[in-house]
């Protein structure tokens, strides 16, 4: 057995043991939530699947349900790892950086950099949107102040 095969087996074993731990925690939590609550809506999964396929392609119900189970499990797996990091750091909120970290920690190295770039662009857009809203609100306030100047009642003469 070559070193690379041995390394792959170690990665597979780590992944399988992590997956087993996650599956156990999901089984425990599924007693309190219904099966459908832990799965992404199948219509959304089907819509995402259709985006990559040719327009005339069909997707079976079984394929959608299989993908629904897989993506829901994957989201829970990555989120669980990110949540564990937050717990160790005594934080209550999982953020995008935690998810990117979890992707790398779980061996999804090829996916973490594009996800990080997406997160950076998302944050830039949010800052720009907030700045635009702030500018629009400031502009409205200035316009209201101008309108008040135009329509204010004339000052009464104190003698009159």
PDB file of N, CA, C and O in Angstrom, residues 35-83:
ATOM      1  N   UNK A  35     -38.867  14.545  10.512  1.00  0.00           N
ATOM      2  CA  UNK A  35     -37.931  14.300   9.411  1.00  0.00           C
ATOM      3  C   UNK A  35     -37.941  15.451   8.420  1.00  0.00           C
ATOM      4  O   UNK A  35     -36.900  15.897   7.967  1.00  0.00           O
ATOM      5  N   UNK A  36     -39.102  15.959   8.093  1.00  0.00           N
ATOM      6  CA  UNK A  36     -39.201  17.036   7.104  1.00  0.00           C
ATOM      7  C   UNK A  36     -38.591  18.340   7.596  1.00  0.00           C
ATOM      8  O   UNK A  36     -38.102  19.128   6.800  1.00  0.00           O
ATOM      9  N   UNK A  37     -38.594  18.576   8.883  1.00  0.00           N
ATOM     10  CA  UNK A  37     -38.031  19.811   9.415  1.00  0.00           C
ATOM     11  C   UNK A  37     -36.527  19.866   9.278  1.00  0.00           C
ATOM     12  O   UNK A  37     -35.946  20.930   9.181  1.00  0.00           O
ATOM     13  N   UNK A  38     -35.860  18.727   9.271  1.00  0.00           N
ATOM     14  CA  UNK A  38     -34.398  18.723   9.161  1.00  0.00           C
ATOM     15  C   UNK A  38     -33.934  18.691   7.709  1.00  0.00           C
ATOM     16  O   UNK A  38     -32.756  18.856   7.431  1.00  0.00           O
ATOM     17  N   UNK A  39     -34.841  18.506   6.775  1.00  0.00           N
ATOM     18  CA  UNK A  39     -34.479  18.456   5.364  1.00  0.00           C
ATOM     19  C   UNK A  39     -34.808  19.769   4.676  1.00  0.00           C
ATOM     20  O   UNK A  39     -35.786  20.436   5.014  1.00  0.00           O
ATOM     21  N   UNK A  40     -33.982  20.130   3.694  1.00  0.00           N
ATOM     22  CA  UNK A  40     -34.306  21.285   2.864  1.00  0.00           C
ATOM     23  C   UNK A  40     -35.575  20.977   2.079  1.00  0.00           C
ATOM     24  O   UNK A  40     -35.821  19.813   1.738  1.00  0.00           O
ATOM     25  N   UNK A  41     -36.368  21.973   1.755  1.00  0.00           N
ATOM     26  CA  UNK A  41     -37.570  21.720   0.950  1.00  0.00           C
ATOM     27  C   UNK A  41     -37.211  21.092  -0.393  1.00  0.00           C
ATOM     28  O   UNK A  41     -36.297  21.558  -1.086  1.00  0.00           O
ATOM     29  N   UNK A  42     -37.899  20.028  -0.737  1.00  0.00           N
ATOM     30  CA  UNK A  42     -37.562  19.282  -1.946  1.00  0.00           C
ATOM     31  C   UNK A  42     -37.740  20.131  -3.211  1.00  0.00           C
ATOM     32  O   UNK A  42     -37.006  19.960  -4.183  1.00  0.00           O
ATOM     33  N   UNK A  43     -38.675  21.070  -3.199  1.00  0.00           N
ATOM     34  CA  UNK A  43     -38.856  21.947  -4.364  1.00  0.00           C
ATOM     35  C   UNK A  43     -37.602  22.800  -4.585  1.00  0.00           C
ATOM     36  O   UNK A  43     -37.179  22.999  -5.728  1.00  0.00           O
ATOM     37  N   UNK A  44     -37.007  23.284  -3.513  1.00  0.00           N
ATOM     38  CA  UNK A  44     -35.780  24.069  -3.628  1.00  0.00           C
ATOM     39  C   UNK A  44     -34.632  23.218  -4.145  1.00  0.00           C
ATOM     40  O   UNK A  44     -33.849  23.659  -4.985  1.00  0.00           O
ATOM     41  N   UNK A  45     -34.524  22.002  -3.644  1.00  0.00           N
ATOM     42  CA  UNK A  45     -33.477  21.090  -4.097  1.00  0.00           C
ATOM     43  C   UNK A  45     -33.650  20.814  -5.588  1.00  0.00           C
ATOM     44  O   UNK A  45     -32.688  20.890  -6.363  1.00  0.00           O
ATOM     45  N   UNK A  46     -34.872  20.528  -6.011  1.00  0.00           N
ATOM     46  CA  UNK A  46     -35.148  20.272  -7.424  1.00  0.00           C
ATOM     47  C   UNK A  46     -34.822  21.466  -8.294  1.00  0.00           C
ATOM     48  O   UNK A  46     -34.261  21.326  -9.393  1.00  0.00           O
ATOM     49  N   UNK A  47     -35.143  22.655  -7.822  1.00  0.00           N
ATOM     50  CA  UNK A  47     -34.862  23.882  -8.581  1.00  0.00           C
ATOM     51  C   UNK A  47     -33.357  24.066  -8.766  1.00  0.00           C
ATOM     52  O   UNK A  47     -32.885  24.413  -9.844  1.00  0.00           O
ATOM     53  N   UNK A  48     -32.598  23.825  -7.726  1.00  0.00           N
ATOM     54  CA  UNK A  48     -31.140  23.942  -7.811  1.00  0.00           C
ATOM     55  C   UNK A  48     -30.586  22.893  -8.768  1.00  0.00           C
ATOM     56  O   UNK A  48     -29.707  23.191  -9.588  1.00  0.00           O
ATOM     57  N   UNK A  49     -31.095  21.686  -8.689  1.00  0.00           N
ATOM     58  CA  UNK A  49     -30.626  20.621  -9.578  1.00  0.00           C
ATOM     59  C   UNK A  49     -30.916  20.964 -11.042  1.00  0.00           C
ATOM     60  O   UNK A  49     -30.077  20.743 -11.913  1.00  0.00           O
ATOM     61  N   UNK A  50     -32.086  21.517 -11.304  1.00  0.00           N
ATOM     62  CA  UNK A  50     -32.472  21.851 -12.685  1.00  0.00           C
ATOM     63  C   UNK A  50     -31.590  22.929 -13.293  1.00  0.00           C
ATOM     64  O   UNK A  50     -31.410  22.960 -14.504  1.00  0.00           O
ATOM     65  N   UNK A  51     -31.058  23.814 -12.471  1.00  0.00           N
ATOM     66  CA  UNK A  51     -30.231  24.911 -12.984  1.00  0.00           C
ATOM     67  C   UNK A  51     -29.003  24.407 -13.739  1.00  0.00           C
ATOM     68  O   UNK A  51     -28.533  25.067 -14.651  1.00  0.00           O
ATOM     69  N   UNK A  52     -28.476  23.266 -13.357  1.00  0.00           N
ATOM     70  CA  UNK A  52     -27.252  22.762 -13.969  1.00  0.00           C
ATOM     71  C   UNK A  52     -27.540  21.847 -15.161  1.00  0.00           C
ATOM     72  O   UNK A  52     -26.671  21.609 -15.983  1.00  0.00           O
ATOM     73  N   UNK A  53     -28.766  21.364 -15.261  1.00  0.00           N
ATOM     74  CA  UNK A  53     -29.120  20.406 -16.313  1.00  0.00           C
ATOM     75  C   UNK A  53     -29.613  21.115 -17.572  1.00  0.00           C
ATOM     76  O   UNK A  53     -30.081  22.256 -17.507  1.00  0.00           O
ATOM     77  N   UNK A  54     -29.556  20.413 -18.708  1.00  0.00           N
ATOM     78  CA  UNK A  54     -30.132  20.983 -19.937  1.00  0.00           C
ATOM     79  C   UNK A  54     -31.636  21.201 -19.750  1.00  0.00           C
ATOM     80  O   UNK A  54     -32.280  20.518 -18.938  1.00  0.00           O
ATOM     81  N   UNK A  55     -32.214  22.144 -20.492  1.00  0.00           N
ATOM     82  CA  UNK A  55     -33.628  22.496 -20.290  1.00  0.00           C
ATOM     83  C   UNK A  55     -34.606  21.321 -20.431  1.00  0.00           C
ATOM     84  O   UNK A  55     -35.628  21.298 -19.762  1.00  0.00           O
ATOM     85  N   UNK A  56     -34.290  20.361 -21.278  1.00  0.00           N
ATOM     86  CA  UNK A  56     -35.225  19.252 -21.505  1.00  0.00           C
ATOM     87  C   UNK A  56     -34.991  18.066 -20.563  1.00  0.00           C
ATOM     88  O   UNK A  56     -35.704  17.074 -20.650  1.00  0.00           O
ATOM     89  N   UNK A  57     -34.022  18.161 -19.652  1.00  0.00           N
ATOM     90  CA  UNK A  57     -33.713  17.056 -18.743  1.00  0.00           C
ATOM     91  C   UNK A  57     -34.788  16.924 -17.670  1.00  0.00           C
ATOM     92  O   UNK A  57     -35.382  17.909 -17.248  1.00  0.00           O
ATOM     93  N   UNK A  58     -35.022  15.709 -17.260  1.00  0.00           N
ATOM     94  CA  UNK A  58     -35.977  15.411 -16.191  1.00  0.00           C
ATOM     95  C   UNK A  58     -35.215  14.867 -14.986  1.00  0.00           C
ATOM     96  O   UNK A  58     -34.154  14.272 -15.121  1.00  0.00           O
ATOM     97  N   UNK A  59     -35.775  15.078 -13.814  1.00  0.00           N
ATOM     98  CA  UNK A  59     -35.177  14.573 -12.574  1.00  0.00           C
ATOM     99  C   UNK A  59     -36.227  13.729 -11.864  1.00  0.00           C
ATOM    100  O   UNK A  59     -37.339  14.198 -11.607  1.00  0.00           O
ATOM    101  N   UNK A  60     -35.856  12.509 -11.536  1.00  0.00           N
ATOM    102  CA  UNK A  60     -36.813  11.628 -10.863  1.00  0.00           C
ATOM    103  C   UNK A  60     -37.028  12.067  -9.421  1.00  0.00           C
ATOM    104  O   UNK A  60     -36.184  12.744  -8.820  1.00  0.00           O
ATOM    105  N   UNK A  61     -38.157  11.662  -8.880  1.00  0.00           N
ATOM    106  CA  UNK A  61     -38.468  11.955  -7.478  1.00  0.00           C
ATOM    107  C   UNK A  61     -37.401  11.335  -6.580  1.00  0.00           C
ATOM    108  O   UNK A  61     -36.954  11.958  -5.607  1.00  0.00           O
ATOM    109  N   UNK A  62     -36.969  10.125  -6.916  1.00  0.00           N
ATOM    110  CA  UNK A  62     -35.942   9.444  -6.131  1.00  0.00           C
ATOM    111  C   UNK A  62     -34.631  10.238  -6.121  1.00  0.00           C
ATOM    112  O   UNK A  62     -33.993  10.368  -5.074  1.00  0.00           O
ATOM    113  N   UNK A  63     -34.253  10.799  -7.274  1.00  0.00           N
ATOM    114  CA  UNK A  63     -33.018  11.589  -7.346  1.00  0.00           C
ATOM    115  C   UNK A  63     -33.134  12.840  -6.478  1.00  0.00           C
ATOM    116  O   UNK A  63     -32.196  13.200  -5.760  1.00  0.00           O
ATOM    117  N   UNK A  64     -34.290  13.503  -6.530  1.00  0.00           N
ATOM    118  CA  UNK A  64     -34.493  14.698  -5.706  1.00  0.00           C
ATOM    119  C   UNK A  64     -34.449  14.347  -4.223  1.00  0.00           C
ATOM    120  O   UNK A  64     -33.840  15.060  -3.422  1.00  0.00           O
ATOM    121  N   UNK A  65     -35.093  13.257  -3.851  1.00  0.00           N
ATOM    122  CA  UNK A  65     -35.108  12.861  -2.440  1.00  0.00           C
ATOM    123  C   UNK A  65     -33.719  12.460  -1.959  1.00  0.00           C
ATOM    124  O   UNK A  65     -33.336  12.780  -0.828  1.00  0.00           O
ATOM    125  N   UNK A  66     -32.957  11.788  -2.815  1.00  0.00           N
ATOM    126  CA  UNK A  66     -31.588  11.402  -2.458  1.00  0.00           C
ATOM    127  C   UNK A  66     -30.725  12.641  -2.264  1.00  0.00           C
ATOM    128  O   UNK A  66     -29.992  12.758  -1.276  1.00  0.00           O
ATOM    129  N   UNK A  67     -30.834  13.570  -3.197  1.00  0.00           N
ATOM    130  CA  UNK A  67     -30.057  14.807  -3.095  1.00  0.00           C
ATOM    131  C   UNK A  67     -30.509  15.610  -1.875  1.00  0.00           C
ATOM    132  O   UNK A  67     -29.679  16.185  -1.162  1.00  0.00           O
ATOM    133  N   UNK A  68     -31.792  15.644  -1.613  1.00  0.00           N
ATOM    134  CA  UNK A  68     -32.331  16.353  -0.452  1.00  0.00           C
ATOM    135  C   UNK A  68     -31.693  15.816   0.830  1.00  0.00           C
ATOM    136  O   UNK A  68     -31.268  16.589   1.689  1.00  0.00           O
ATOM    137  N   UNK A  69     -31.630  14.511   0.950  1.00  0.00           N
ATOM    138  CA  UNK A  69     -31.023  13.884   2.125  1.00  0.00           C
ATOM    139  C   UNK A  69     -29.536  14.223   2.205  1.00  0.00           C
ATOM    140  O   UNK A  69     -29.026  14.593   3.275  1.00  0.00           O
ATOM    141  N   UNK A  70     -28.836  14.139   1.077  1.00  0.00           N
ATOM    142  CA  UNK A  70     -27.391  14.399   1.060  1.00  0.00           C
ATOM    143  C   UNK A  70     -27.053  15.836   1.429  1.00  0.00           C
ATOM    144  O   UNK A  70     -26.177  16.077   2.263  1.00  0.00           O
ATOM    145  N   UNK A  71     -27.728  16.791   0.809  1.00  0.00           N
ATOM    146  CA  UNK A  71     -27.385  18.194   1.089  1.00  0.00           C
ATOM    147  C   UNK A  71     -27.784  18.585   2.508  1.00  0.00           C
ATOM    148  O   UNK A  71     -27.077  19.364   3.151  1.00  0.00           O
ATOM    149  N   UNK A  72     -28.857  18.040   2.999  1.00  0.00           N
ATOM    150  CA  UNK A  72     -29.265  18.334   4.370  1.00  0.00           C
ATOM    151  C   UNK A  72     -28.244  17.762   5.349  1.00  0.00           C
ATOM    152  O   UNK A  72     -27.869  18.429   6.330  1.00  0.00           O
ATOM    153  N   UNK A  73     -27.785  16.562   5.084  1.00  0.00           N
ATOM    154  CA  UNK A  73     -26.759  15.935   5.924  1.00  0.00           C
ATOM    155  C   UNK A  73     -25.463  16.735   5.855  1.00  0.00           C
ATOM    156  O   UNK A  73     -24.812  16.987   6.873  1.00  0.00           O
ATOM    157  N   UNK A  74     -25.088  17.156   4.660  1.00  0.00           N
ATOM    158  CA  UNK A  74     -23.852  17.923   4.470  1.00  0.00           C
ATOM    159  C   UNK A  74     -23.910  19.246   5.229  1.00  0.00           C
ATOM    160  O   UNK A  74     -22.963  19.613   5.932  1.00  0.00           O
ATOM    161  N   UNK A  75     -25.014  19.949   5.120  1.00  0.00           N
ATOM    162  CA  UNK A  75     -25.165  21.228   5.829  1.00  0.00           C
ATOM    163  C   UNK A  75     -25.050  21.013   7.333  1.00  0.00           C
ATOM    164  O   UNK A  75     -24.367  21.759   8.038  1.00  0.00           O
ATOM    165  N   UNK A  76     -25.705  19.982   7.821  1.00  0.00           N
ATOM    166  CA  UNK A  76     -25.626  19.682   9.245  1.00  0.00           C
ATOM    167  C   UNK A  76     -24.227  19.292   9.683  1.00  0.00           C
ATOM    168  O   UNK A  76     -23.757  19.676  10.761  1.00  0.00           O
ATOM    169  N   UNK A  77     -23.526  18.543   8.835  1.00  0.00           N
ATOM    170  CA  UNK A  77     -22.161  18.089   9.122  1.00  0.00           C
ATOM    171  C   UNK A  77     -21.226  19.285   9.254  1.00  0.00           C
ATOM    172  O   UNK A  77     -20.504  19.422  10.247  1.00  0.00           O
ATOM    173  N   UNK A  78     -21.260  20.194   8.287  1.00  0.00           N
ATOM    174  CA  UNK A  78     -20.390  21.371   8.303  1.00  0.00           C
ATOM    175  C   UNK A  78     -20.791  22.312   9.438  1.00  0.00           C
ATOM    176  O   UNK A  78     -19.930  22.820  10.170  1.00  0.00           O
ATOM    177  N   UNK A  79     -22.071  22.524   9.606  1.00  0.00           N
ATOM    178  CA  UNK A  79     -22.548  23.413  10.665  1.00  0.00           C
ATOM    179  C   UNK A  79     -22.185  22.867  12.045  1.00  0.00           C
ATOM    180  O   UNK A  79     -21.821  23.629  12.948  1.00  0.00           O
ATOM    181  N   UNK A  80     -22.273  21.560  12.205  1.00  0.00           N
ATOM    182  CA  UNK A  80     -21.896  20.940  13.475  1.00  0.00           C
ATOM    183  C   UNK A  80     -20.440  21.191  13.820  1.00  0.00           C
ATOM    184  O   UNK A  80     -20.102  21.497  14.976  1.00  0.00           O
ATOM    185  N   UNK A  81     -19.572  21.090  12.821  1.00  0.00           N
ATOM    186  CA  UNK A  81     -18.143  21.354  13.036  1.00  0.00           C
ATOM    187  C   UNK A  81     -17.916  22.826  13.389  1.00  0.00           C
ATOM    188  O   UNK A  81     -17.170  23.152  14.310  1.00  0.00           O
ATOM    189  N   UNK A  82     -18.581  23.717  12.672  1.00  0.00           N
ATOM    190  CA  UNK A  82     -18.458  25.157  12.946  1.00  0.00           C
ATOM    191  C   UNK A  82     -19.004  25.477  14.343  1.00  0.00           C
ATOM    192  O   UNK A  82     -18.419  26.276  15.088  1.00  0.00           O
ATOM    193  N   UNK A  83     -20.090  24.844  14.700  1.00  0.00           N
ATOM    194  CA  UNK A  83     -20.702  25.066  16.008  1.00  0.00           C
ATOM    195  C   UNK A  83     -19.790  24.602  17.137  1.00  0.00           C
ATOM    196  O   UNK A  83     -19.687  25.263  18.183  1.00  0.00           O
TER     197      UNK A  83
END
